Amino acid sequence: MNILFLSTAHNSLSQRAYVELTDLGHNIYVQIASSEQAMVDSVKLYNPDLIIAPFLKRYIPESIWSNYTCIIIHPGIIGDRGPSSLDWAVLNGESEWGVTLLQANDMLDGGDIWASHNFTMKDVSKSHLYRHQVTEAAIKCLLETIDRYESGNFNPKKLDYNHNDVKGKEHRPMKQKYRSIDWSEATDVIAKKIRSADSQPGLLDSIYGESFYLYGLHEEDTLKGNPGEIIGERNGALCRATGDGAVWITHLKKKSQGNHKYFKLPAAQVLGDKVNNIPHLPIEADVKGRTFRDIWYEENNKVGYLHFNFYNGAMSTTQCIRLRDAFIKARERDTNVIVLMGGSDFWSNGIHLNVIEGADNPADESWKNINAINDLIKEIILTDTHLIISAMRGNAAAGGVILALAADKVFAQNGVVLNPHYKNMGLYGSEYWTYLLPKRVGMKKSIELTDQCIPVSTKAAKKIGLIDDMFDGLNFKDKIIEIAEELALSPHYKSKLKEKQIKRIEDEKIKPLEFYRKEELVKMFDNFYGSDKSYHIARKRFVYNISCLDELPKEVL
Ligand code: COA
């Protein structure tokens, strides 16, 4: 079928829907619904068989829904209506939530129901819920809906609040005042409030008399203080006392004043001098209970597992350096295999564009960040003492995808979306991609992937050799442990390691690793310091969330 997506942004859900339906052989056209006219024009242009709205913040005009079947993906259970569905579900501590696919009509979220699936809620942020449970349920609903639509004999169900199954209701749009924090409240109450607003818009609160949005919550089980007091700093995150314990906040955004715009940055960086005297609290190796850590290591049966759970998958210069140090330390252990675990939300999205934008000299910081991520990747490539596995549980983009390819084996959780390209950010790219990508998919495919800038599903990635295999989310971790242990304890381990060492020596003879880096960095230097400002403009648009259709305000230039 020819399917048109009308979407406010081609976000993670829209990209996942795109790759799933493309894999099934459908033609997908994506229209960013920037205005009613843009939607009307795109429908005229594509005359689709079906319209899907994966993530739409506007009404579909009647001239469209009265002539075409338009399916809205709504992140709520049957009967749930209105904006802020997930905000309310997290804040209210719902034990079960769901996704419903509705046919657009004149009643917001009140159209006939094509499919719905529920899931068990977890104590996670709204955005984590959206990127995982909501996305999985939405894709299940979408595939059912497509089947039902193609069958031509399915009648979607009318929404009937008298029906026992209809548990949802219409709710008001969420406002900051409904979740404002009193710091003498218990940790779990505060945690719910902050998670209900993460990653957008963030929970508005006051720190040292100024207004900030809070993000990136982690409960703390050991530290205590006077409610509201900032009692510690760790790797850019701040620990703040609650009524019965404390929480960590990893990121803050200053509230805009007048035309001045701000963006999310590590919390300690935003508060600057104000937290100079706050005690720095490095993580204890044998820490018990919940706390904040973005890098940690576990070991079992000759396998080391290196976790790096960076907010939004973005890796700043210091995070890359810390991860490289942790990798080198893991390599010194008496193990045979190291598994790079990434984070539960994202695998990696490459260099940290927000931290770069927030630096005094973004070009210099870009240069430092790309070199730091390159240094990390170089260590992985040059490891001749261990076999390395990348275990991707979340989406990855740009240098983040290439980071995974530095390992000997690459596995991904079913449904992960990969964007192995840099062009949209105005970058040539580094991270040894000119070595690692063609090695896996060949030169022709490498050019196609990096030029066309389209998202790749795990299924397509496996087909072209970008990854080795994919496994279901439910048993992904167990499967990775099984594979890693089997490899580490295998009688063939030594010969496999030897094979790897020989291959690296051969590759080095063909072209030294440093040559790839040098060639890439010549182009990146130009991207950062040259007269073409595409990267700086694309980065500003990305960080300040300004669409290409709008002019960049002078305040951000
Ligand atoms: N640096 C800083 N923040 C980043 C980031 C990066 N490299 N990559 C993603 N993020 C943030 C986004 O700003 C967004 O933040 P928010 O939710 O707090 O507003 C969040 O991660 C999720 O990204 P989003 O764009 O909403 O997800 P998506 O699934 O719709 O799109 C991508 C995914 C990967 C296509 C898009 O995030 C992207 O283009 N990222 C930049 C990749 C890049 O160019 N890296 C640098 C070169 S190595």
XYZ file of C-alpha atoms and ligand atoms in Angstrom:
605
model
C 0.000 0.000 0.000
C 0.937 3.646 -0.312
C 0.829 4.971 3.226
C 1.238 8.593 4.235
C 2.509 9.459 7.715
C 1.315 12.790 9.079
C 3.561 13.463 12.026
C 4.623 16.438 14.102
C 8.169 15.007 13.969
C 9.703 11.893 12.439
C 10.455 10.772 16.008
C 11.470 7.385 17.397
C 7.955 5.921 17.117
C 7.390 7.303 13.652
C 10.799 5.955 12.529
C 10.064 2.533 14.029
C 6.663 2.450 12.267
C 8.429 3.533 9.065
C 10.987 0.714 9.158
C 8.402 -1.942 10.148
C 6.055 -1.043 7.296
C 8.882 -0.584 4.787
C 10.164 -4.064 5.719
C 6.668 -5.369 4.853
C 6.927 -3.843 1.380
C 4.683 -0.786 1.843
C 5.626 2.612 0.382
C 5.802 5.134 3.160
C 5.742 8.888 2.638
C 6.501 11.051 5.653
C 4.965 14.508 5.916
C 5.890 16.726 8.831
C 2.542 18.237 9.832
C 3.830 21.769 10.219
C 0.458 23.272 9.185
C -3.015 22.276 7.963
C -2.005 23.335 4.475
C 1.106 21.110 4.553
C -1.120 18.143 5.435
C -3.699 18.947 2.732
C -0.980 19.435 0.089
C 0.769 16.165 0.942
C -2.500 14.201 0.722
C -3.118 15.731 -2.714
C 0.412 14.899 -3.797
C 0.520 11.266 -2.627
C -3.181 10.301 -2.768
C -2.412 7.500 -0.260
C -4.342 4.277 0.390
C -4.135 4.930 4.109
C -2.992 7.745 6.397
C -1.281 7.112 9.714
C -0.560 9.722 12.384
C 2.223 8.207 14.539
C 2.796 11.370 16.591
C 0.511 14.247 15.742
C -0.099 17.292 17.899
C -2.602 18.930 15.494
C -6.088 17.992 14.333
C -6.307 16.352 10.916
C -8.493 18.656 8.769
C -12.009 17.351 8.018
C -11.324 17.600 4.281
C -8.764 14.813 4.816
C -10.444 12.467 7.347
C -13.793 12.605 5.551
C -12.157 11.344 2.328
C -9.371 9.054 3.579
C -9.088 6.558 6.411
C -6.794 8.239 8.918
C -5.481 6.248 11.867
C -4.244 8.054 14.973
C -1.779 6.307 17.285
C -2.902 7.389 20.750
C -0.657 6.529 23.745
C -3.534 5.661 26.040
C -5.921 2.856 26.993
C -9.336 2.577 25.354
C -11.450 5.561 26.351
C -8.470 7.720 27.335
C -8.770 11.074 25.599
C -6.880 14.326 25.464
C -3.249 15.398 25.468
C -0.740 14.480 28.218
C -1.933 10.837 28.414
C 1.438 9.474 29.452
C 2.101 12.346 31.859
C -1.099 11.465 33.723
C -0.473 7.720 33.578
C 2.990 8.113 35.169
C 1.877 10.744 37.702
C -1.175 8.726 38.764
C 0.982 5.620 39.182
C -1.251 3.537 36.874
C -0.357 -0.146 37.079
C -1.442 -0.807 33.517
C -1.527 1.481 30.508
C -1.878 1.016 26.761
C -1.976 2.265 23.201
C -5.095 2.623 21.062
C -5.358 3.162 17.308
C -8.358 5.293 16.439
C -9.889 6.484 13.228
C -9.772 10.274 13.018
C -13.140 12.041 13.112
C -14.473 15.278 14.594
C -13.988 14.164 18.211
C -10.435 14.356 19.620
C -9.313 10.776 20.395
C -12.958 9.676 20.224
C -12.901 7.904 16.859
C -13.665 4.254 16.128
C -11.124 1.811 17.508
C -9.024 -0.312 15.147
C -6.724 -1.919 17.714
C -5.554 -1.563 21.302
C -2.925 -3.244 23.481
C -2.125 -2.801 27.151
C 1.144 -3.225 29.031
C 2.300 -3.318 32.654
C 3.712 -0.012 33.863
C 7.191 0.309 35.343
C 8.845 3.014 37.449
C 10.434 4.715 34.460
C 10.295 8.158 32.881
C 7.588 9.140 30.427
C 10.120 9.122 27.583
C 11.451 5.668 28.487
C 7.865 4.405 28.516
C 7.282 6.027 25.133
C 10.436 4.627 23.541
C 9.854 1.090 24.823
C 6.448 -0.123 26.112
C 4.390 2.401 24.130
C 6.373 1.831 20.944
C 6.092 -1.981 21.209
C 2.329 -1.818 21.854
C 1.865 0.763 19.080
C 3.676 -1.410 16.545
C 1.581 -4.453 17.521
C -1.582 -2.350 17.054
C -0.289 -0.897 13.801
C 0.478 -4.267 12.225
C -2.973 -5.553 13.260
C -4.615 -2.437 11.871
C -2.814 -2.772 8.536
C -3.975 -6.416 8.272
C -7.524 -5.461 9.223
C -7.594 -2.581 6.755
C -6.210 -4.704 3.928
C -8.729 -7.470 4.637
C -11.484 -4.977 3.795
C -13.945 -6.670 6.144
C -13.074 -5.214 9.531
C -15.410 -2.780 11.225
C -13.654 -0.649 13.846
C -15.494 -0.490 17.184
C -17.339 2.600 18.379
C -16.062 4.063 21.644
C -18.725 3.234 24.241
C -18.142 4.372 27.823
C -20.911 2.005 29.004
C -18.803 -0.960 27.973
C -16.951 -2.741 30.831
C -13.677 -2.804 28.899
C -13.562 0.970 28.561
C -11.555 2.126 31.565
C -10.063 5.343 30.203
C -11.556 8.806 30.471
C -11.049 12.276 29.128
C -8.401 14.176 31.071
C -7.230 17.767 31.288
C -3.971 18.882 29.685
C -1.138 18.528 32.217
C 0.134 21.736 33.809
C 3.204 22.358 35.938
C 1.025 23.180 38.977
C -0.437 19.626 39.007
C 2.968 18.132 39.681
C 4.846 20.816 41.567
C 7.231 19.495 44.200
C 7.297 20.016 47.926
C 10.748 18.661 48.836
C 9.499 17.353 52.184
C 7.458 14.807 50.220
C 8.673 11.211 50.044
C 11.245 10.168 47.419
C 8.771 7.971 45.522
C 6.218 10.823 45.221
C 8.878 13.240 43.947
C 10.266 10.571 41.602
C 6.855 10.052 39.979
C 6.393 13.781 39.469
C 9.777 14.278 37.801
C 9.453 11.130 35.681
C 6.006 12.209 34.469
C 7.609 15.275 32.847
C 10.818 13.731 31.464
C 12.008 14.247 28.727
C 9.571 17.032 27.825
C 8.702 19.565 29.165
C 10.636 18.781 32.362
C 9.384 19.508 35.867
C 9.521 23.195 36.741
C 11.103 23.833 40.123
C 13.147 26.419 41.909
C 16.801 26.075 42.907
C 18.608 28.840 44.796
C 15.692 31.151 43.911
C 15.815 30.566 40.127
C 13.453 28.514 37.952
C 14.704 25.355 36.256
C 13.202 22.303 34.565
C 14.441 19.046 36.108
C 15.318 15.837 34.202
C 17.048 12.492 34.586
C 15.851 11.203 37.940
C 17.574 8.471 39.984
C 16.536 7.480 43.518
C 19.214 7.541 46.230
C 18.922 5.072 49.120
C 21.817 6.122 51.355
C 22.317 9.895 51.414
C 20.063 12.143 53.455
C 19.790 15.871 54.245
C 17.377 18.715 54.891
C 14.518 18.499 52.378
C 15.336 20.511 49.240
C 19.030 20.878 50.120
C 21.583 19.966 47.440
C 23.849 17.505 49.223
C 26.196 16.154 46.584
C 27.505 16.147 43.016
C 28.565 13.171 40.891
C 29.610 13.307 37.252
C 27.532 16.419 36.609
C 24.420 15.169 38.433
C 23.168 16.723 41.690
C 21.752 14.944 44.713
C 18.873 16.713 46.463
C 17.365 15.686 49.792
C 13.694 14.704 50.013
C 11.410 14.104 53.010
C 12.697 10.576 53.537
C 15.917 10.295 51.514
C 17.264 11.894 48.361
C 17.137 11.856 44.548
C 19.696 12.589 41.838
C 18.869 14.992 39.015
C 21.184 14.585 36.039
C 20.042 17.494 33.834
C 18.544 20.954 34.148
C 17.199 23.550 31.766
C 16.913 27.162 32.856
C 13.444 28.631 32.357
C 13.389 31.060 29.441
C 13.190 34.711 30.233
C 12.019 37.024 27.469
C 13.473 35.931 24.159
C 16.431 34.182 25.721
C 16.241 30.454 25.105
C 17.942 27.719 27.114
C 18.477 24.001 26.585
C 19.151 20.902 28.680
C 22.629 20.480 30.138
C 24.225 18.425 32.924
C 22.820 19.839 36.185
C 26.127 20.896 37.773
C 27.156 22.692 34.573
C 23.926 24.723 34.606
C 24.369 25.804 38.240
C 28.094 26.513 37.768
C 29.722 28.369 40.675
C 26.665 27.902 42.865
C 27.564 24.257 43.427
C 31.324 24.697 43.711
C 31.248 23.910 47.427
C 28.883 20.949 47.170
C 30.745 17.732 48.086
C 31.814 15.620 45.152
C 30.622 12.068 45.818
C 32.369 9.487 43.637
C 30.565 6.185 43.363
C 31.693 3.569 45.887
C 32.639 0.258 44.264
C 30.491 -1.773 46.666
C 27.543 0.610 46.841
C 24.311 -1.011 48.020
C 20.846 0.167 47.050
C 19.723 2.694 44.499
C 21.925 5.590 43.490
C 23.082 7.391 40.324
C 25.786 5.902 38.156
C 26.141 6.192 34.406
C 28.988 3.683 33.982
C 29.292 0.372 35.818
C 30.854 -3.026 35.427
C 29.759 -6.562 36.329
C 31.505 -9.865 35.836
C 30.565 -13.527 35.733
C 31.918 -16.738 34.189
C 34.842 -15.080 32.379
C 32.612 -12.339 30.921
C 32.753 -8.650 31.842
C 29.666 -6.487 31.232
C 30.333 -2.771 30.789
C 27.195 -0.624 31.119
C 27.011 2.997 29.975
C 23.631 4.551 30.566
C 24.031 8.131 29.344
C 21.006 10.442 29.315
C 19.624 10.555 25.755
C 22.547 8.394 24.609
C 24.675 11.515 24.196
C 28.370 11.145 25.055
C 30.308 14.247 26.081
C 34.109 14.498 26.087
C 34.340 13.619 29.785
C 31.875 10.742 29.424
C 33.916 9.315 26.524
C 37.122 9.621 28.575
C 35.512 7.973 31.613
C 34.109 5.182 29.446
C 37.469 4.609 27.775
C 39.121 4.379 31.214
C 36.428 1.939 32.374
C 36.918 -0.132 29.220
C 40.690 -0.273 29.744
C 40.101 -1.353 33.364
C 37.660 -4.049 32.215
C 40.298 -5.261 29.780
C 42.788 -5.709 32.611
C 40.494 -8.269 34.270
C 41.010 -11.981 33.914
C 38.072 -12.489 31.556
C 37.772 -13.632 27.953
C 34.840 -11.606 26.665
C 33.702 -8.022 27.282
C 30.101 -7.124 26.517
C 29.406 -3.466 25.828
C 25.904 -3.068 27.257
C 25.106 0.581 26.476
C 22.081 1.905 28.360
C 18.542 0.663 28.758
C 17.056 3.636 26.932
C 19.603 4.291 24.185
C 22.705 2.493 23.012
C 24.493 5.713 21.961
C 23.747 8.806 19.892
C 27.366 9.867 19.444
C 28.950 13.126 20.558
C 27.009 15.342 22.975
C 25.520 18.139 20.923
C 24.033 19.980 23.923
C 27.285 20.057 25.867
C 29.022 21.241 22.696
C 26.463 23.995 22.212
C 26.870 25.000 25.862
C 30.662 25.300 25.616
C 32.442 28.658 25.373
C 33.815 27.567 22.012
C 31.573 24.924 20.377
C 34.085 24.238 17.570
C 36.837 23.449 20.091
C 34.481 21.335 22.176
C 33.342 19.449 19.042
C 36.983 18.718 18.254
C 37.675 17.490 21.798
C 34.500 15.368 21.826
C 35.152 13.674 18.489
C 38.731 12.899 19.515
C 37.560 11.506 22.856
C 35.002 9.190 21.238
C 37.623 8.177 18.659
C 40.063 7.324 21.470
C 37.434 5.096 23.054
C 36.651 3.335 19.777
C 40.342 2.914 19.005
C 40.819 1.038 22.305
C 37.969 -1.300 21.412
C 39.268 -1.960 17.895
C 42.828 -2.575 19.107
C 41.859 -4.974 21.910
C 43.713 -8.200 21.237
C 43.201 -9.819 24.655
C 39.423 -10.224 24.557
C 36.557 -10.816 22.201
C 34.101 -7.921 22.366
C 30.335 -8.002 21.939
C 28.023 -5.006 21.481
C 24.575 -5.626 22.974
C 22.276 -2.863 21.744
C 19.105 -2.552 23.817
C 18.153 0.916 22.630
C 18.274 3.061 19.511
C 21.542 4.389 18.141
C 22.541 7.098 15.729
C 25.554 8.550 13.954
C 28.818 7.791 15.795
C 26.773 5.780 18.294
C 26.053 3.127 15.656
C 29.708 3.067 14.635
C 30.744 2.605 18.272
C 28.829 -0.706 18.257
C 30.608 -1.839 15.090
C 33.998 -1.583 16.812
C 33.132 -4.860 18.595
C 33.690 -8.325 17.108
C 30.011 -9.277 17.361
C 27.052 -6.914 17.219
C 23.637 -7.928 18.548
C 20.541 -5.777 18.862
C 17.212 -6.071 20.563
C 14.345 -6.536 18.122
C 12.827 -3.210 17.255
C 15.903 -1.057 17.841
C 16.168 1.650 15.156
C 19.602 2.505 13.776
C 20.539 5.735 12.005
C 24.090 5.137 10.744
C 24.629 8.536 9.163
C 25.869 12.052 9.916
C 24.770 14.181 7.000
C 21.617 15.573 8.637
C 23.873 17.109 11.270
C 26.109 18.687 8.605
C 28.979 16.347 9.487
C 31.276 14.067 7.503
C 31.630 11.870 10.587
C 34.554 10.177 12.248
C 34.659 7.319 14.812
C 36.623 5.282 12.222
C 33.396 4.837 10.276
C 35.293 4.697 6.981
C 37.004 1.553 8.318
C 34.211 -0.057 10.347
C 31.150 0.452 8.151
C 32.480 -0.891 4.811
C 34.069 -3.780 6.725
C 30.553 -4.887 7.692
C 28.316 -3.840 4.797
C 30.686 -3.133 1.895
C 31.486 0.184 0.257
C 28.354 0.511 -1.907
C 25.991 -0.015 1.027
C 28.092 2.290 3.227
C 27.656 5.106 0.738
C 23.945 4.374 0.448
C 23.448 4.367 4.235
C 25.422 7.534 4.863
C 23.979 9.413 1.862
C 20.313 8.511 2.064
C 20.064 9.051 5.829
C 17.182 6.660 6.337
C 16.510 4.718 9.535
C 17.335 0.997 9.484
C 15.385 -1.731 11.309
C 17.139 -4.614 13.070
C 15.742 -6.954 10.411
C 17.204 -4.869 7.569
C 20.436 -4.353 9.539
C 20.887 -8.110 9.890
C 20.157 -8.643 6.212
C 22.913 -6.248 5.129
C 25.360 -7.451 7.809
C 25.321 -4.258 9.861
C 24.509 -6.407 12.897
C 25.047 -10.139 13.429
C 21.728 -11.010 14.981
C 18.700 -9.727 16.854
C 16.724 -11.155 19.738
C 13.409 -10.424 21.424
C 13.372 -7.836 24.160
C 11.950 -10.172 26.798
C 14.935 -12.517 26.803
C 17.556 -10.283 25.179
C 19.780 -10.024 28.245
C 19.641 -13.783 28.930
C 20.457 -14.510 25.309
C 23.455 -12.156 25.405
C 24.731 -13.787 28.617
C 24.314 -17.225 27.034
C 26.224 -16.218 23.879
C 28.975 -14.386 25.797
C 29.553 -17.257 28.253
C 29.501 -19.842 25.520
C 32.149 -17.846 23.665
C 34.245 -17.173 26.785
C 34.244 -20.806 27.900
C 34.433 -22.347 24.441
C 37.330 -24.684 23.621
C 37.659 -22.661 20.404
C 38.042 -19.352 22.261
C 41.822 -19.172 21.804
C 41.632 -19.870 18.073
C 38.895 -17.250 17.665
C 41.042 -14.699 19.463
C 44.004 -15.632 17.252
C 41.845 -15.200 14.151
C 40.882 -11.732 15.372
C 44.520 -10.773 16.004
C 45.584 -11.939 12.528
C 42.698 -10.066 10.868
C 43.682 -6.843 12.643
C 47.325 -7.215 11.517
C 46.140 -7.783 7.931
C 43.804 -4.786 8.074
C 46.618 -2.642 9.469
C 48.858 -3.668 6.548
C 46.209 -2.735 4.010
C 45.695 0.649 5.653
C 46.840 1.743 9.111
C 43.985 2.553 11.473
C 45.395 6.018 12.082
C 45.060 6.863 8.382
C 41.297 6.422 8.560
C 41.164 8.692 11.580
C 43.389 11.338 10.014
C 41.373 11.408 6.785
C 38.080 11.644 8.643
C 39.377 14.347 10.979
C 40.584 16.524 8.105
C 36.974 16.657 6.930
C 35.625 17.066 10.463
C 38.053 19.939 11.102
C 36.519 21.641 8.107
C 32.992 20.951 9.442
C 33.940 22.501 12.793
C 36.212 25.373 11.738
C 35.588 25.926 8.001
C 33.574 28.609 6.253
C 30.588 26.287 5.705
C 28.521 26.676 8.877
C 26.041 23.835 8.142
C 27.033 21.792 11.192
C 26.817 24.728 13.603
C 23.410 25.688 12.238
C 22.096 22.093 12.240
C 23.357 21.630 15.813
C 21.650 24.814 17.001
C 18.376 23.769 15.358
C 18.662 20.354 17.014
C 19.581 21.599 20.473
C 17.034 24.433 20.558
C 14.467 22.277 18.748
C 13.882 24.748 15.925
C 12.444 23.325 12.717
C 14.157 23.898 9.354
C 11.053 25.820 8.282
C 11.624 28.485 10.927
C 14.367 31.044 10.950
C 16.961 30.740 13.715
C 16.273 33.584 16.166
C 19.185 35.978 16.617
C 19.321 35.093 20.351
C 20.669 31.631 19.540
C 23.126 32.662 16.842
N 23.517 14.960 21.674
C 22.640 15.498 22.551
N 21.348 15.115 22.641
C 20.943 14.168 21.798
C 21.796 13.553 20.847
C 23.144 13.982 20.818
N 24.031 13.439 19.996
N 21.097 12.647 20.140
C 19.843 12.661 20.637
N 19.745 13.577 21.629
C 18.556 13.903 22.428
C 17.507 14.710 21.674
O 17.782 16.079 21.754
C 16.256 14.339 22.446
O 16.244 15.085 23.629
P 14.936 15.408 24.483
O 14.044 14.226 24.423
O 15.520 15.627 25.804
O 14.357 16.609 23.855
C 16.513 12.892 22.832
O 17.909 12.686 22.725
C 15.853 11.907 21.923
O 16.158 12.258 20.610
P 15.031 12.521 19.553
O 15.621 13.296 18.447
O 13.788 13.018 20.203
O 14.802 11.038 19.200
P 14.321 10.531 17.881
O 14.192 9.098 18.098
O 13.167 11.302 17.418
O 15.532 10.837 16.839
C 17.848 10.663 16.151
C 16.658 10.076 16.920
C 19.029 9.816 16.547
C 17.626 10.600 14.657
C 18.129 12.114 16.552
O 18.123 12.185 17.960
C 19.470 12.633 16.063
O 19.593 13.005 14.911
N 20.481 12.728 16.972
C 21.769 13.312 16.691
C 22.762 12.288 16.252
C 24.039 12.996 15.878
O 24.105 13.696 14.902
N 25.079 12.823 16.709
C 26.261 13.570 16.556
C 27.229 13.048 15.560
S 28.178 11.698 16.195
